[in-house]
C-alpha positions as MATLAB code, in Angstrom:
seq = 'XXXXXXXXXXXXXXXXXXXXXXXXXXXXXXXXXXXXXXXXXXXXXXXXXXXXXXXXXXXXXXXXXXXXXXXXXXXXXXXXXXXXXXXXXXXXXXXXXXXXXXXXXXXXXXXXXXXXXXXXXXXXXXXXXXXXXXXXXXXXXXXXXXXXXXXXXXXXXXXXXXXXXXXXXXXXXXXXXXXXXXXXXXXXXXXXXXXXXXXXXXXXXXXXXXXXXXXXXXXXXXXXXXXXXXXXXXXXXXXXXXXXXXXXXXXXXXXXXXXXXXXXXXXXXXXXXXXXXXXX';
ca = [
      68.923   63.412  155.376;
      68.174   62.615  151.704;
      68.592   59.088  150.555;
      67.442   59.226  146.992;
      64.430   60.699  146.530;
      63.074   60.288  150.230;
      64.144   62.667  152.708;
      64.317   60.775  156.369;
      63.535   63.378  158.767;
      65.032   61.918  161.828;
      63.308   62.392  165.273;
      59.499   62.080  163.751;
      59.801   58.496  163.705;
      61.626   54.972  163.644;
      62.381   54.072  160.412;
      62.537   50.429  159.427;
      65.562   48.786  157.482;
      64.641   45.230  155.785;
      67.548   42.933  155.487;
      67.787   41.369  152.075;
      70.361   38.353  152.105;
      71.337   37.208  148.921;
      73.293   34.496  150.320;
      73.458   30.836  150.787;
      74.703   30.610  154.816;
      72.975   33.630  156.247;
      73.200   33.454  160.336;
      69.935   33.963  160.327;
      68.983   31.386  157.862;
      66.290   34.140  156.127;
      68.633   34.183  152.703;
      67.059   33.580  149.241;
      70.164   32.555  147.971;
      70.883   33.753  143.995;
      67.271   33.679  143.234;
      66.570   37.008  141.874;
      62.672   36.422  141.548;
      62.242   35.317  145.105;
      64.615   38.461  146.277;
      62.509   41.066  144.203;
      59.421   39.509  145.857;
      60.642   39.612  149.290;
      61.506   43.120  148.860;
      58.269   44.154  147.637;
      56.639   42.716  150.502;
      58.942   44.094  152.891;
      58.232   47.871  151.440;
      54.289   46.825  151.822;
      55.015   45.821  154.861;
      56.265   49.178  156.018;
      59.741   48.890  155.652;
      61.988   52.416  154.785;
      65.045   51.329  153.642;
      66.366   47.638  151.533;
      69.391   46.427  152.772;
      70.870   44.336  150.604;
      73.900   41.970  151.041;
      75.557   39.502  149.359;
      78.338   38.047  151.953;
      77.153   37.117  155.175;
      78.549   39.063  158.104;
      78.232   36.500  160.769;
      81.221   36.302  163.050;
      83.829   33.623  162.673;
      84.047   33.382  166.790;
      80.928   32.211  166.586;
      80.376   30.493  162.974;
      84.067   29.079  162.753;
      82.734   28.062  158.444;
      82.225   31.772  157.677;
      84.035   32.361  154.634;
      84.559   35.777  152.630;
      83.258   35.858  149.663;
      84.848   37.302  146.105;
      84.002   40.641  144.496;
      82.872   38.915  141.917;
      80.604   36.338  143.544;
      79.428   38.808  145.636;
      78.444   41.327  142.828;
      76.789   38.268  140.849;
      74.666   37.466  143.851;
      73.648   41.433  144.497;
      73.685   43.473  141.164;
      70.945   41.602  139.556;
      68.515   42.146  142.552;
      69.775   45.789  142.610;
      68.779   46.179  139.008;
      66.091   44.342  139.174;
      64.119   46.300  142.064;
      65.277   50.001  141.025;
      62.439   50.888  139.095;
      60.166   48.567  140.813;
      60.612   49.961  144.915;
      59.841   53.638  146.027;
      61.838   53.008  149.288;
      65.813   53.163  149.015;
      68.275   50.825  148.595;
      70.762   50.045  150.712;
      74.013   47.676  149.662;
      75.835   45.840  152.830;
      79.147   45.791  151.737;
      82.753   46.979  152.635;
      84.173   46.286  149.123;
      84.473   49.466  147.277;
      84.779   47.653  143.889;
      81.383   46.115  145.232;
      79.938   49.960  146.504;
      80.735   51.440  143.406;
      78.868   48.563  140.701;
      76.202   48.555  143.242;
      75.901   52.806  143.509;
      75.759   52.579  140.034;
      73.280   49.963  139.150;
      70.375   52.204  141.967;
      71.984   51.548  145.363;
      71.390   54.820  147.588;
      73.516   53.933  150.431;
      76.205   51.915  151.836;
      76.199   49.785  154.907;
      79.679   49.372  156.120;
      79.959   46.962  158.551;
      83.762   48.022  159.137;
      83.237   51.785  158.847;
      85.736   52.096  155.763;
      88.230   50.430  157.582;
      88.523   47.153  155.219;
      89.128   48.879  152.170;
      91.458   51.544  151.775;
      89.512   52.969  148.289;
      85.736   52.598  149.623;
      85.711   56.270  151.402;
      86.419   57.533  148.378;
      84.063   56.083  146.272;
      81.235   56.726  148.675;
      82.524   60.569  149.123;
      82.608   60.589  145.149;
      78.986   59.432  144.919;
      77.307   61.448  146.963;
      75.626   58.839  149.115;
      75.103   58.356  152.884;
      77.057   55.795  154.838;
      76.316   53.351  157.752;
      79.588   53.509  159.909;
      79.684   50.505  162.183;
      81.782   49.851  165.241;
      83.628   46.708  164.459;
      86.447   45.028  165.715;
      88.242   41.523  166.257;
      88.208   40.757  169.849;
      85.974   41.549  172.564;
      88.417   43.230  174.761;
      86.594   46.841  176.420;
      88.007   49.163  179.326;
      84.328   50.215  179.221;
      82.133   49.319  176.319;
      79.798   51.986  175.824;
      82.558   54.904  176.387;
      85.017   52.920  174.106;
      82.775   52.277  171.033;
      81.569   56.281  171.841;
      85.374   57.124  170.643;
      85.302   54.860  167.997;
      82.397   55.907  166.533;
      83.525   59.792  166.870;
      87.133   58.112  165.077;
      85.148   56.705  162.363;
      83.302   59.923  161.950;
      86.312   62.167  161.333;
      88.001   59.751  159.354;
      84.847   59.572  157.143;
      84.501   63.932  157.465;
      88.411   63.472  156.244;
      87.535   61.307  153.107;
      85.195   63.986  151.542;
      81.965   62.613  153.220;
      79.378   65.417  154.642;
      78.564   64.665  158.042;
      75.490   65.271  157.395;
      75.935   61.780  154.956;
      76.574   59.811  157.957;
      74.689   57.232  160.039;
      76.330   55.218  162.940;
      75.808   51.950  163.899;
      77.550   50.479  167.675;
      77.569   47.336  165.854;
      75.449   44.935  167.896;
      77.379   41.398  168.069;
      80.082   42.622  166.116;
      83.314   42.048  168.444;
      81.213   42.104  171.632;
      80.158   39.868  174.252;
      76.471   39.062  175.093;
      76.901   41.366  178.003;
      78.531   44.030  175.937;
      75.365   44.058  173.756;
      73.036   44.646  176.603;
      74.879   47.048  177.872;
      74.894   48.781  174.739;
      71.593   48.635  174.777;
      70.648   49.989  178.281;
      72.974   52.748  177.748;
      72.134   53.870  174.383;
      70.922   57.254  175.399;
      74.915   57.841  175.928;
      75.385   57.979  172.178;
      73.088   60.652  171.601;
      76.406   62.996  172.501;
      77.750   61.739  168.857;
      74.729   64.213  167.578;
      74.461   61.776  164.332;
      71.726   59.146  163.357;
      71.621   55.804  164.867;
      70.629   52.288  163.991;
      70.565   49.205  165.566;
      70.649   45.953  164.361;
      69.949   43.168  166.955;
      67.124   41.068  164.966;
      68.029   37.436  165.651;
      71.291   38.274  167.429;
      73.148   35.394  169.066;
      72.422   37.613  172.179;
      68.559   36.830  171.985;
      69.537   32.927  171.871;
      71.469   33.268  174.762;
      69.566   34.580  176.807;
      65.778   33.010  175.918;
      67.872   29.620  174.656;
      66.007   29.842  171.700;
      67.474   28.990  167.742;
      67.663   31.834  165.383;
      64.479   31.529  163.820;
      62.535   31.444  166.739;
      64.183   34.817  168.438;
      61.007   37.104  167.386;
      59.984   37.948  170.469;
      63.469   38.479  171.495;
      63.449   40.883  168.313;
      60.463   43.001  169.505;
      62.059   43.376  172.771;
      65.388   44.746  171.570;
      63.772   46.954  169.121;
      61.276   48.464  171.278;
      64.169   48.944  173.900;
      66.350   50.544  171.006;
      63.613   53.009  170.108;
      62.701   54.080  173.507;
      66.831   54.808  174.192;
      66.664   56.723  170.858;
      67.298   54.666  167.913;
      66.755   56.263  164.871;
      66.627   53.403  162.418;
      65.915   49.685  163.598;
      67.429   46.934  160.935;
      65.781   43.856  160.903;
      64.680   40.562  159.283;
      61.169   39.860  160.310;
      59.895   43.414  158.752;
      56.042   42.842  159.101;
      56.146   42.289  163.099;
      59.075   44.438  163.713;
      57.306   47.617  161.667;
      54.594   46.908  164.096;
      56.630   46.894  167.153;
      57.808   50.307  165.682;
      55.048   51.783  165.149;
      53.445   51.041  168.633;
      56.937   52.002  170.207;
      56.806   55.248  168.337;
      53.390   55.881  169.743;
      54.491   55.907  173.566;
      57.190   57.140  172.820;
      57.347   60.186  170.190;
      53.314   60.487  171.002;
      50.360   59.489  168.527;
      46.878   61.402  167.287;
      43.915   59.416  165.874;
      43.731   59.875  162.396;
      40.836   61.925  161.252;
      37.657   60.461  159.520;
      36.587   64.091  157.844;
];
């Protein structure tokens, strides 16, 4: 898949996704607010920290079952917090940029200020025009399984038929397929249990025959089980992301990039195989 200028051959290794929140009530309390010099920094460190991709939000996606203040955020507040960090790090980053967003009005100032993908945590479900802008652009897509209630016959099977649903309906908007990542949208309309689950079966997705990420970095999952606060859920990180690359996980999104690009790297070892590098 190309994503700008960097072509992500998938299957050679994990690639790492840095979340940038520009926001003032991130869940996981990591946001540098509107402060576009402390954003551009962060991102810079991120990339020398061996991050791939930038994702960059400016609403917080934490759930409301579970944060009863979340709020949604304007267009236009959410544009002020995320177009001058876009702009700002286009000329500066050699990694992509990703925007988190499911506001096509959002998708298509960000697409055109250097974004080079869109994170969807809906999968072009919120927004009846954002399929069309992304299909228009030419950029890839992160389809996530989302939904309001935690109600499952089976989890892993049912988000498996979302996922293929979000797919077509993406295939049937003008997006290539070969434009598409999924995401089974860890914490998003699941259970604790549902998330684990998710995670032991992973492997199952690999029928969808499309890229993967995962995003459980800080998860309310991790603080359930370890009864730990969300900014002391790194270890709980590491696990889940090893976990996620070992059941195939093509792309790991998380917050603590410097440790977790680590993790990656020594999961990617046992797993996809390593060589010393040579001296000569």
């Amino acid at each position: 898949m190309q994503i700008g200028e960097t072509t992500f051959d998938w299957g050679t290794k994990t690639f790492v996704m840095g979340v940038l929140n520009v926001t003032p009530d991130s869940f996981s309390r990591d946001g540098v607010g509107t402060d576009v010099e402390r954003a551009v920094e962060q991102a810079l460190r991120f990339q020398e920290w061996g991050a791939d991709i930038i994702d960059i939000g400016g609403e917080s996606t934490r759930p409301a079952s579970i944060y009863p203040d979340s709020e949604m955020v304007s267009v236009v507040d959410e544009l002020d917090r995320v177009l001058p960090v876009i702009e700002a790090l286009t000329h500066l980053l050699e990694i992509p940029i990703s925007i988190d967003t499911y506001k096509s009005e959002v998708a298509t100032q960000a697409i055109a200020s250097g974004a080079e993908i869109v994170n969807d945590v809906w999968g072009l479900t919120r927004d009846p025009d954002i399929g069309a802008v992304i299909a228009k652009s030419g950029v890839p897509v992160i389809l996530t399984h989302n939904q309001a209630h935690t109600r499952y016959r089976d989890v892993v099977p049912d988000v498996f038929g979302r996922l293929h649903e979000l797919t077509q309906n993406a295939i049937e908007l003008g997006i290539s397929k070969e434009n598409i990542i999924l995401d089974p949208g860890m914490g998003f309309g699941k259970t604790a249990q549902h998330n684990l689950q998710i995670l032991r079966r992973l492997r199952e997705f690999d029928a969808l025959d499309m890229p993967l990420l995962v995003g459980m970095s800080r998860k309310s999952t991790i603080g359930y089980v370890l009864d730990l606060p969300v900014d002391d859920r790194i270890e709980g990180t590491a696990a889940t992301v090893a976990i996620s690359i070992a059941n195939g996980a093509d792309i790991v999104r998380v917050h603590d990039v410097k440790e977790m690009a680590r993790v990656a790297k020594m999961t990617d070892a046992i797993v996809r195989g390593w060589e010393p590098r040579s001296d000569s």
